[in-house]
């Protein structure tokens, strides 16, 4: 089975000590009940940048400028117990003024201070790489989830070229 491409966008606002990130409480589908970044599947023939813009609009009502998306990572997720969940996630940061997001059928958006991100309610891998991304770094690598489909059982670093 070919691995599918997905995108995730971390919208940031504020500066240094008061910076916030937009996350969402997932109401449907994969990740139901978790706090997640804004994003989803790239459609056939759609670039991951176009998918990022579309997913942000669909999940939050926000219109973002594709030219201002900053690619900051690529992560491969493997789910050996449910191969259809395996994916390659293209990670973006967006730092531009936005209006307030709206709740949708899929996501209840919420702003979090960078020191208040609820990692205990997110996918297990997030605590391993997201803090660096939110503070200006990058994230490349792969994560394998166990039979419970929730716990990382193996990880390996990657590079932008990988």
JSON list of N, CA and C in Angstrom, two decimals, residues 21-75:
[
{"chain": "A", "resi": 21, "resn": "UNK", "atom": "N", "xyz": [-0.39, 29.16, 19.84]},
{"chain": "A", "resi": 21, "resn": "UNK", "atom": "CA", "xyz": [-0.56, 28.29, 18.69]},
{"chain": "A", "resi": 21, "resn": "UNK", "atom": "C", "xyz": [-2.02, 27.86, 18.63]},
{"chain": "A", "resi": 22, "resn": "UNK", "atom": "N", "xyz": [-2.54, 27.78, 17.40]},
{"chain": "A", "resi": 22, "resn": "UNK", "atom": "CA", "xyz": [-3.91, 27.31, 17.20]},
{"chain": "A", "resi": 22, "resn": "UNK", "atom": "C", "xyz": [-3.91, 25.80, 17.04]},
{"chain": "A", "resi": 23, "resn": "UNK", "atom": "N", "xyz": [-4.62, 25.12, 17.91]},
{"chain": "A", "resi": 23, "resn": "UNK", "atom": "CA", "xyz": [-4.81, 23.68, 17.83]},
{"chain": "A", "resi": 23, "resn": "UNK", "atom": "C", "xyz": [-6.31, 23.42, 17.81]},
{"chain": "A", "resi": 24, "resn": "UNK", "atom": "N", "xyz": [-6.69, 22.16, 17.65]},
{"chain": "A", "resi": 24, "resn": "UNK", "atom": "CA", "xyz": [-8.11, 21.86, 17.62]},
{"chain": "A", "resi": 24, "resn": "UNK", "atom": "C", "xyz": [-8.44, 20.57, 18.35]},
{"chain": "A", "resi": 25, "resn": "UNK", "atom": "N", "xyz": [-9.61, 20.57, 18.98]},
{"chain": "A", "resi": 25, "resn": "UNK", "atom": "CA", "xyz": [-10.15, 19.34, 19.58]},
{"chain": "A", "resi": 25, "resn": "UNK", "atom": "C", "xyz": [-10.84, 18.59, 18.45]},
{"chain": "A", "resi": 26, "resn": "UNK", "atom": "N", "xyz": [-10.37, 17.38, 18.16]},
{"chain": "A", "resi": 26, "resn": "UNK", "atom": "CA", "xyz": [-10.86, 16.61, 17.02]},
{"chain": "A", "resi": 26, "resn": "UNK", "atom": "C", "xyz": [-12.20, 15.97, 17.35]},
{"chain": "A", "resi": 27, "resn": "UNK", "atom": "N", "xyz": [-13.19, 16.23, 16.50]},
{"chain": "A", "resi": 27, "resn": "UNK", "atom": "CA", "xyz": [-14.55, 15.75, 16.73]},
{"chain": "A", "resi": 27, "resn": "UNK", "atom": "C", "xyz": [-14.92, 14.53, 15.90]},
{"chain": "A", "resi": 28, "resn": "UNK", "atom": "N", "xyz": [-14.15, 14.23, 14.84]},
{"chain": "A", "resi": 28, "resn": "UNK", "atom": "CA", "xyz": [-14.48, 13.12, 13.95]},
{"chain": "A", "resi": 28, "resn": "UNK", "atom": "C", "xyz": [-13.22, 12.43, 13.47]},
{"chain": "A", "resi": 29, "resn": "UNK", "atom": "N", "xyz": [-13.38, 11.24, 12.94]},
{"chain": "A", "resi": 29, "resn": "UNK", "atom": "CA", "xyz": [-12.32, 10.54, 12.22]},
{"chain": "A", "resi": 29, "resn": "UNK", "atom": "C", "xyz": [-11.10, 10.18, 13.04]},
{"chain": "A", "resi": 30, "resn": "UNK", "atom": "N", "xyz": [-10.00, 9.98, 12.32]},
{"chain": "A", "resi": 30, "resn": "UNK", "atom": "CA", "xyz": [-8.73, 9.62, 12.94]},
{"chain": "A", "resi": 30, "resn": "UNK", "atom": "C", "xyz": [-8.32, 10.72, 13.92]},
{"chain": "A", "resi": 31, "resn": "UNK", "atom": "N", "xyz": [-8.04, 10.35, 15.14]},
{"chain": "A", "resi": 31, "resn": "UNK", "atom": "CA", "xyz": [-7.67, 11.33, 16.15]},
{"chain": "A", "resi": 31, "resn": "UNK", "atom": "C", "xyz": [-8.84, 11.82, 16.98]},
{"chain": "A", "resi": 32, "resn": "UNK", "atom": "N", "xyz": [-10.00, 11.24, 16.80]},
{"chain": "A", "resi": 32, "resn": "UNK", "atom": "CA", "xyz": [-11.19, 11.63, 17.54]},
{"chain": "A", "resi": 32, "resn": "UNK", "atom": "C", "xyz": [-10.88, 11.76, 19.03]},
{"chain": "A", "resi": 33, "resn": "UNK", "atom": "N", "xyz": [-11.24, 12.92, 19.62]},
{"chain": "A", "resi": 33, "resn": "UNK", "atom": "CA", "xyz": [-11.03, 13.15, 21.04]},
{"chain": "A", "resi": 33, "resn": "UNK", "atom": "C", "xyz": [-9.67, 13.71, 21.40]},
{"chain": "A", "resi": 34, "resn": "UNK", "atom": "N", "xyz": [-8.75, 13.77, 20.46]},
{"chain": "A", "resi": 34, "resn": "UNK", "atom": "CA", "xyz": [-7.42, 14.31, 20.72]},
{"chain": "A", "resi": 34, "resn": "UNK", "atom": "C", "xyz": [-7.36, 15.80, 20.38]},
{"chain": "A", "resi": 35, "resn": "UNK", "atom": "N", "xyz": [-6.33, 16.44, 20.89]},
{"chain": "A", "resi": 35, "resn": "UNK", "atom": "CA", "xyz": [-5.98, 17.80, 20.47]},
{"chain": "A", "resi": 35, "resn": "UNK", "atom": "C", "xyz": [-4.97, 17.62, 19.34]},
{"chain": "A", "resi": 36, "resn": "UNK", "atom": "N", "xyz": [-5.21, 18.29, 18.22]},
{"chain": "A", "resi": 36, "resn": "UNK", "atom": "CA", "xyz": [-4.40, 18.09, 17.02]},
{"chain": "A", "resi": 36, "resn": "UNK", "atom": "C", "xyz": [-4.04, 19.42, 16.38]},
{"chain": "A", "resi": 37, "resn": "UNK", "atom": "N", "xyz": [-3.04, 19.37, 15.50]},
{"chain": "A", "resi": 37, "resn": "UNK", "atom": "CA", "xyz": [-2.78, 20.50, 14.63]},
{"chain": "A", "resi": 37, "resn": "UNK", "atom": "C", "xyz": [-3.84, 20.53, 13.55]},
{"chain": "A", "resi": 38, "resn": "UNK", "atom": "N", "xyz": [-3.95, 21.63, 12.85]},
{"chain": "A", "resi": 38, "resn": "UNK", "atom": "CA", "xyz": [-4.96, 21.79, 11.81]},
{"chain": "A", "resi": 38, "resn": "UNK", "atom": "C", "xyz": [-4.41, 21.19, 10.52]},
{"chain": "A", "resi": 39, "resn": "UNK", "atom": "N", "xyz": [-5.15, 20.28, 9.91]},
{"chain": "A", "resi": 39, "resn": "UNK", "atom": "CA", "xyz": [-4.69, 19.68, 8.67]},
{"chain": "A", "resi": 39, "resn": "UNK", "atom": "C", "xyz": [-5.45, 18.43, 8.30]},
{"chain": "A", "resi": 40, "resn": "UNK", "atom": "N", "xyz": [-4.91, 17.72, 7.31]},
{"chain": "A", "resi": 40, "resn": "UNK", "atom": "CA", "xyz": [-5.57, 16.50, 6.85]},
{"chain": "A", "resi": 40, "resn": "UNK", "atom": "C", "xyz": [-4.95, 15.98, 5.58]},
{"chain": "A", "resi": 41, "resn": "UNK", "atom": "N", "xyz": [-5.69, 15.14, 4.90]},
{"chain": "A", "resi": 41, "resn": "UNK", "atom": "CA", "xyz": [-5.22, 14.45, 3.70]},
{"chain": "A", "resi": 41, "resn": "UNK", "atom": "C", "xyz": [-5.11, 15.37, 2.50]},
{"chain": "A", "resi": 42, "resn": "UNK", "atom": "N", "xyz": [-4.06, 15.16, 1.71]},
{"chain": "A", "resi": 42, "resn": "UNK", "atom": "CA", "xyz": [-3.97, 15.79, 0.39]},
{"chain": "A", "resi": 42, "resn": "UNK", "atom": "C", "xyz": [-4.83, 14.96, -0.56]},
{"chain": "A", "resi": 43, "resn": "UNK", "atom": "N", "xyz": [-5.65, 15.62, -1.35]},
{"chain": "A", "resi": 43, "resn": "UNK", "atom": "CA", "xyz": [-6.49, 14.94, -2.33]},
{"chain": "A", "resi": 43, "resn": "UNK", "atom": "C", "xyz": [-5.63, 14.51, -3.52]},
{"chain": "A", "resi": 44, "resn": "UNK", "atom": "N", "xyz": [-6.07, 13.50, -4.29]},
{"chain": "A", "resi": 44, "resn": "UNK", "atom": "CA", "xyz": [-5.30, 13.09, -5.47]},
{"chain": "A", "resi": 44, "resn": "UNK", "atom": "C", "xyz": [-5.04, 14.29, -6.39]},
{"chain": "A", "resi": 45, "resn": "UNK", "atom": "N", "xyz": [-3.78, 14.48, -6.76]},
{"chain": "A", "resi": 45, "resn": "UNK", "atom": "CA", "xyz": [-3.40, 15.58, -7.64]},
{"chain": "A", "resi": 45, "resn": "UNK", "atom": "C", "xyz": [-3.24, 16.92, -6.96]},
{"chain": "A", "resi": 46, "resn": "UNK", "atom": "N", "xyz": [-3.50, 16.99, -5.68]},
{"chain": "A", "resi": 46, "resn": "UNK", "atom": "CA", "xyz": [-3.39, 18.25, -4.93]},
{"chain": "A", "resi": 46, "resn": "UNK", "atom": "C", "xyz": [-2.02, 18.33, -4.26]},
{"chain": "A", "resi": 47, "resn": "UNK", "atom": "N", "xyz": [-1.37, 19.48, -4.32]},
{"chain": "A", "resi": 47, "resn": "UNK", "atom": "CA", "xyz": [-0.11, 19.64, -3.62]},
{"chain": "A", "resi": 47, "resn": "UNK", "atom": "C", "xyz": [-0.37, 19.71, -2.12]},
{"chain": "A", "resi": 48, "resn": "UNK", "atom": "N", "xyz": [0.66, 19.43, -1.32]},
{"chain": "A", "resi": 48, "resn": "UNK", "atom": "CA", "xyz": [0.47, 19.51, 0.13]},
{"chain": "A", "resi": 48, "resn": "UNK", "atom": "C", "xyz": [0.25, 20.95, 0.57]},
{"chain": "A", "resi": 49, "resn": "UNK", "atom": "N", "xyz": [0.80, 21.92, -0.15]},
{"chain": "A", "resi": 49, "resn": "UNK", "atom": "CA", "xyz": [0.56, 23.33, 0.17]},
{"chain": "A", "resi": 49, "resn": "UNK", "atom": "C", "xyz": [-0.90, 23.68, -0.08]},
{"chain": "A", "resi": 50, "resn": "UNK", "atom": "N", "xyz": [-1.43, 23.28, -1.24]},
{"chain": "A", "resi": 50, "resn": "UNK", "atom": "CA", "xyz": [-2.84, 23.53, -1.52]},
{"chain": "A", "resi": 50, "resn": "UNK", "atom": "C", "xyz": [-3.74, 22.80, -0.52]},
{"chain": "A", "resi": 51, "resn": "UNK", "atom": "N", "xyz": [-3.34, 21.60, -0.15]},
{"chain": "A", "resi": 51, "resn": "UNK", "atom": "CA", "xyz": [-4.11, 20.85, 0.85]},
{"chain": "A", "resi": 51, "resn": "UNK", "atom": "C", "xyz": [-4.10, 21.58, 2.19]},
{"chain": "A", "resi": 52, "resn": "UNK", "atom": "N", "xyz": [-2.96, 22.14, 2.56]},
{"chain": "A", "resi": 52, "resn": "UNK", "atom": "CA", "xyz": [-2.85, 22.86, 3.83]},
{"chain": "A", "resi": 52, "resn": "UNK", "atom": "C", "xyz": [-3.81, 24.05, 3.85]},
{"chain": "A", "resi": 53, "resn": "UNK", "atom": "N", "xyz": [-3.82, 24.82, 2.78]},
{"chain": "A", "resi": 53, "resn": "UNK", "atom": "CA", "xyz": [-4.71, 25.98, 2.70]},
{"chain": "A", "resi": 53, "resn": "UNK", "atom": "C", "xyz": [-6.17, 25.53, 2.78]},
{"chain": "A", "resi": 54, "resn": "UNK", "atom": "N", "xyz": [-6.52, 24.49, 2.03]},
{"chain": "A", "resi": 54, "resn": "UNK", "atom": "CA", "xyz": [-7.89, 23.98, 2.02]},
{"chain": "A", "resi": 54, "resn": "UNK", "atom": "C", "xyz": [-8.30, 23.44, 3.39]},
{"chain": "A", "resi": 55, "resn": "UNK", "atom": "N", "xyz": [-7.42, 22.65, 4.01]},
{"chain": "A", "resi": 55, "resn": "UNK", "atom": "CA", "xyz": [-7.75, 22.06, 5.31]},
{"chain": "A", "resi": 55, "resn": "UNK", "atom": "C", "xyz": [-7.93, 23.13, 6.39]},
{"chain": "A", "resi": 56, "resn": "UNK", "atom": "N", "xyz": [-7.09, 24.14, 6.39]},
{"chain": "A", "resi": 56, "resn": "UNK", "atom": "CA", "xyz": [-7.24, 25.22, 7.37]},
{"chain": "A", "resi": 56, "resn": "UNK", "atom": "C", "xyz": [-8.60, 25.89, 7.18]},
{"chain": "A", "resi": 57, "resn": "UNK", "atom": "N", "xyz": [-8.97, 26.15, 5.93]},
{"chain": "A", "resi": 57, "resn": "UNK", "atom": "CA", "xyz": [-10.28, 26.77, 5.64]},
{"chain": "A", "resi": 57, "resn": "UNK", "atom": "C", "xyz": [-11.43, 25.86, 6.09]},
{"chain": "A", "resi": 58, "resn": "UNK", "atom": "N", "xyz": [-11.36, 24.58, 5.73]},
{"chain": "A", "resi": 58, "resn": "UNK", "atom": "CA", "xyz": [-12.44, 23.65, 6.07]},
{"chain": "A", "resi": 58, "resn": "UNK", "atom": "C", "xyz": [-12.58, 23.43, 7.57]},
{"chain": "A", "resi": 59, "resn": "UNK", "atom": "N", "xyz": [-11.45, 23.38, 8.29]},
{"chain": "A", "resi": 59, "resn": "UNK", "atom": "CA", "xyz": [-11.49, 23.04, 9.71]},
{"chain": "A", "resi": 59, "resn": "UNK", "atom": "C", "xyz": [-11.66, 24.24, 10.63]},
{"chain": "A", "resi": 60, "resn": "UNK", "atom": "N", "xyz": [-11.31, 25.45, 10.15]},
{"chain": "A", "resi": 60, "resn": "UNK", "atom": "CA", "xyz": [-11.36, 26.62, 11.04]},
{"chain": "A", "resi": 60, "resn": "UNK", "atom": "C", "xyz": [-12.06, 27.83, 10.45]},
{"chain": "A", "resi": 61, "resn": "UNK", "atom": "N", "xyz": [-12.35, 27.80, 9.15]},
{"chain": "A", "resi": 61, "resn": "UNK", "atom": "CA", "xyz": [-12.93, 28.96, 8.49]},
{"chain": "A", "resi": 61, "resn": "UNK", "atom": "C", "xyz": [-11.92, 30.04, 8.15]},
{"chain": "A", "resi": 62, "resn": "UNK", "atom": "N", "xyz": [-10.65, 29.82, 8.45]},
{"chain": "A", "resi": 62, "resn": "UNK", "atom": "CA", "xyz": [-9.62, 30.83, 8.19]},
{"chain": "A", "resi": 62, "resn": "UNK", "atom": "C", "xyz": [-9.09, 30.72, 6.77]},
{"chain": "A", "resi": 63, "resn": "UNK", "atom": "N", "xyz": [-8.89, 31.87, 6.15]},
{"chain": "A", "resi": 63, "resn": "UNK", "atom": "CA", "xyz": [-8.26, 31.94, 4.83]},
{"chain": "A", "resi": 63, "resn": "UNK", "atom": "C", "xyz": [-6.80, 32.31, 5.05]},
{"chain": "A", "resi": 64, "resn": "UNK", "atom": "N", "xyz": [-5.88, 31.44, 4.63]},
{"chain": "A", "resi": 64, "resn": "UNK", "atom": "CA", "xyz": [-4.46, 31.74, 4.78]},
{"chain": "A", "resi": 64, "resn": "UNK", "atom": "C", "xyz": [-3.81, 31.85, 3.42]},
{"chain": "A", "resi": 65, "resn": "UNK", "atom": "N", "xyz": [-2.70, 32.54, 3.36]},
{"chain": "A", "resi": 65, "resn": "UNK", "atom": "CA", "xyz": [-1.94, 32.78, 2.14]},
{"chain": "A", "resi": 65, "resn": "UNK", "atom": "C", "xyz": [-0.90, 31.68, 1.97]},
{"chain": "A", "resi": 66, "resn": "UNK", "atom": "N", "xyz": [-1.03, 30.90, 0.91]},
{"chain": "A", "resi": 66, "resn": "UNK", "atom": "CA", "xyz": [-0.11, 29.78, 0.68]},
{"chain": "A", "resi": 66, "resn": "UNK", "atom": "C", "xyz": [1.35, 30.24, 0.64]},
{"chain": "A", "resi": 67, "resn": "UNK", "atom": "N", "xyz": [1.60, 31.45, 0.15]},
{"chain": "A", "resi": 67, "resn": "UNK", "atom": "CA", "xyz": [2.96, 31.95, 0.04]},
{"chain": "A", "resi": 67, "resn": "UNK", "atom": "C", "xyz": [3.60, 32.17, 1.41]},
{"chain": "A", "resi": 68, "resn": "UNK", "atom": "N", "xyz": [2.78, 32.26, 2.47]},
{"chain": "A", "resi": 68, "resn": "UNK", "atom": "CA", "xyz": [3.31, 32.50, 3.81]},
{"chain": "A", "resi": 68, "resn": "UNK", "atom": "C", "xyz": [3.43, 31.23, 4.64]},
{"chain": "A", "resi": 69, "resn": "UNK", "atom": "N", "xyz": [3.08, 30.08, 4.07]},
{"chain": "A", "resi": 69, "resn": "UNK", "atom": "CA", "xyz": [3.29, 28.81, 4.76]},
{"chain": "A", "resi": 69, "resn": "UNK", "atom": "C", "xyz": [4.78, 28.49, 4.79]},
{"chain": "A", "resi": 70, "resn": "UNK", "atom": "N", "xyz": [5.27, 28.17, 5.95]},
{"chain": "A", "resi": 70, "resn": "UNK", "atom": "CA", "xyz": [6.69, 27.86, 6.14]},
{"chain": "A", "resi": 70, "resn": "UNK", "atom": "C", "xyz": [6.85, 26.36, 6.36]},
{"chain": "A", "resi": 71, "resn": "UNK", "atom": "N", "xyz": [7.43, 25.63, 5.39]},
{"chain": "A", "resi": 71, "resn": "UNK", "atom": "CA", "xyz": [7.64, 24.19, 5.60]},
{"chain": "A", "resi": 71, "resn": "UNK", "atom": "C", "xyz": [8.72, 23.97, 6.66]},
{"chain": "A", "resi": 72, "resn": "UNK", "atom": "N", "xyz": [8.39, 23.22, 7.70]},
{"chain": "A", "resi": 72, "resn": "UNK", "atom": "CA", "xyz": [9.33, 23.03, 8.81]},
{"chain": "A", "resi": 72, "resn": "UNK", "atom": "C", "xyz": [9.57, 21.56, 9.14]},
{"chain": "A", "resi": 73, "resn": "UNK", "atom": "N", "xyz": [8.98, 20.66, 8.38]},
{"chain": "A", "resi": 73, "resn": "UNK", "atom": "CA", "xyz": [9.23, 19.27, 8.70]},
{"chain": "A", "resi": 73, "resn": "UNK", "atom": "C", "xyz": [8.48, 18.29, 7.82]},
{"chain": "A", "resi": 74, "resn": "UNK", "atom": "N", "xyz": [8.92, 17.05, 7.93]},
{"chain": "A", "resi": 74, "resn": "UNK", "atom": "CA", "xyz": [8.25, 15.93, 7.25]},
{"chain": "A", "resi": 74, "resn": "UNK", "atom": "C", "xyz": [8.43, 14.72, 8.15]},
{"chain": "A", "resi": 75, "resn": "UNK", "atom": "N", "xyz": [7.33, 14.16, 8.56]},
{"chain": "A", "resi": 75, "resn": "UNK", "atom": "CA", "xyz": [7.34, 13.04, 9.49]},
{"chain": "A", "resi": 75, "resn": "UNK", "atom": "C", "xyz": [6.60, 11.86, 8.86]}
]
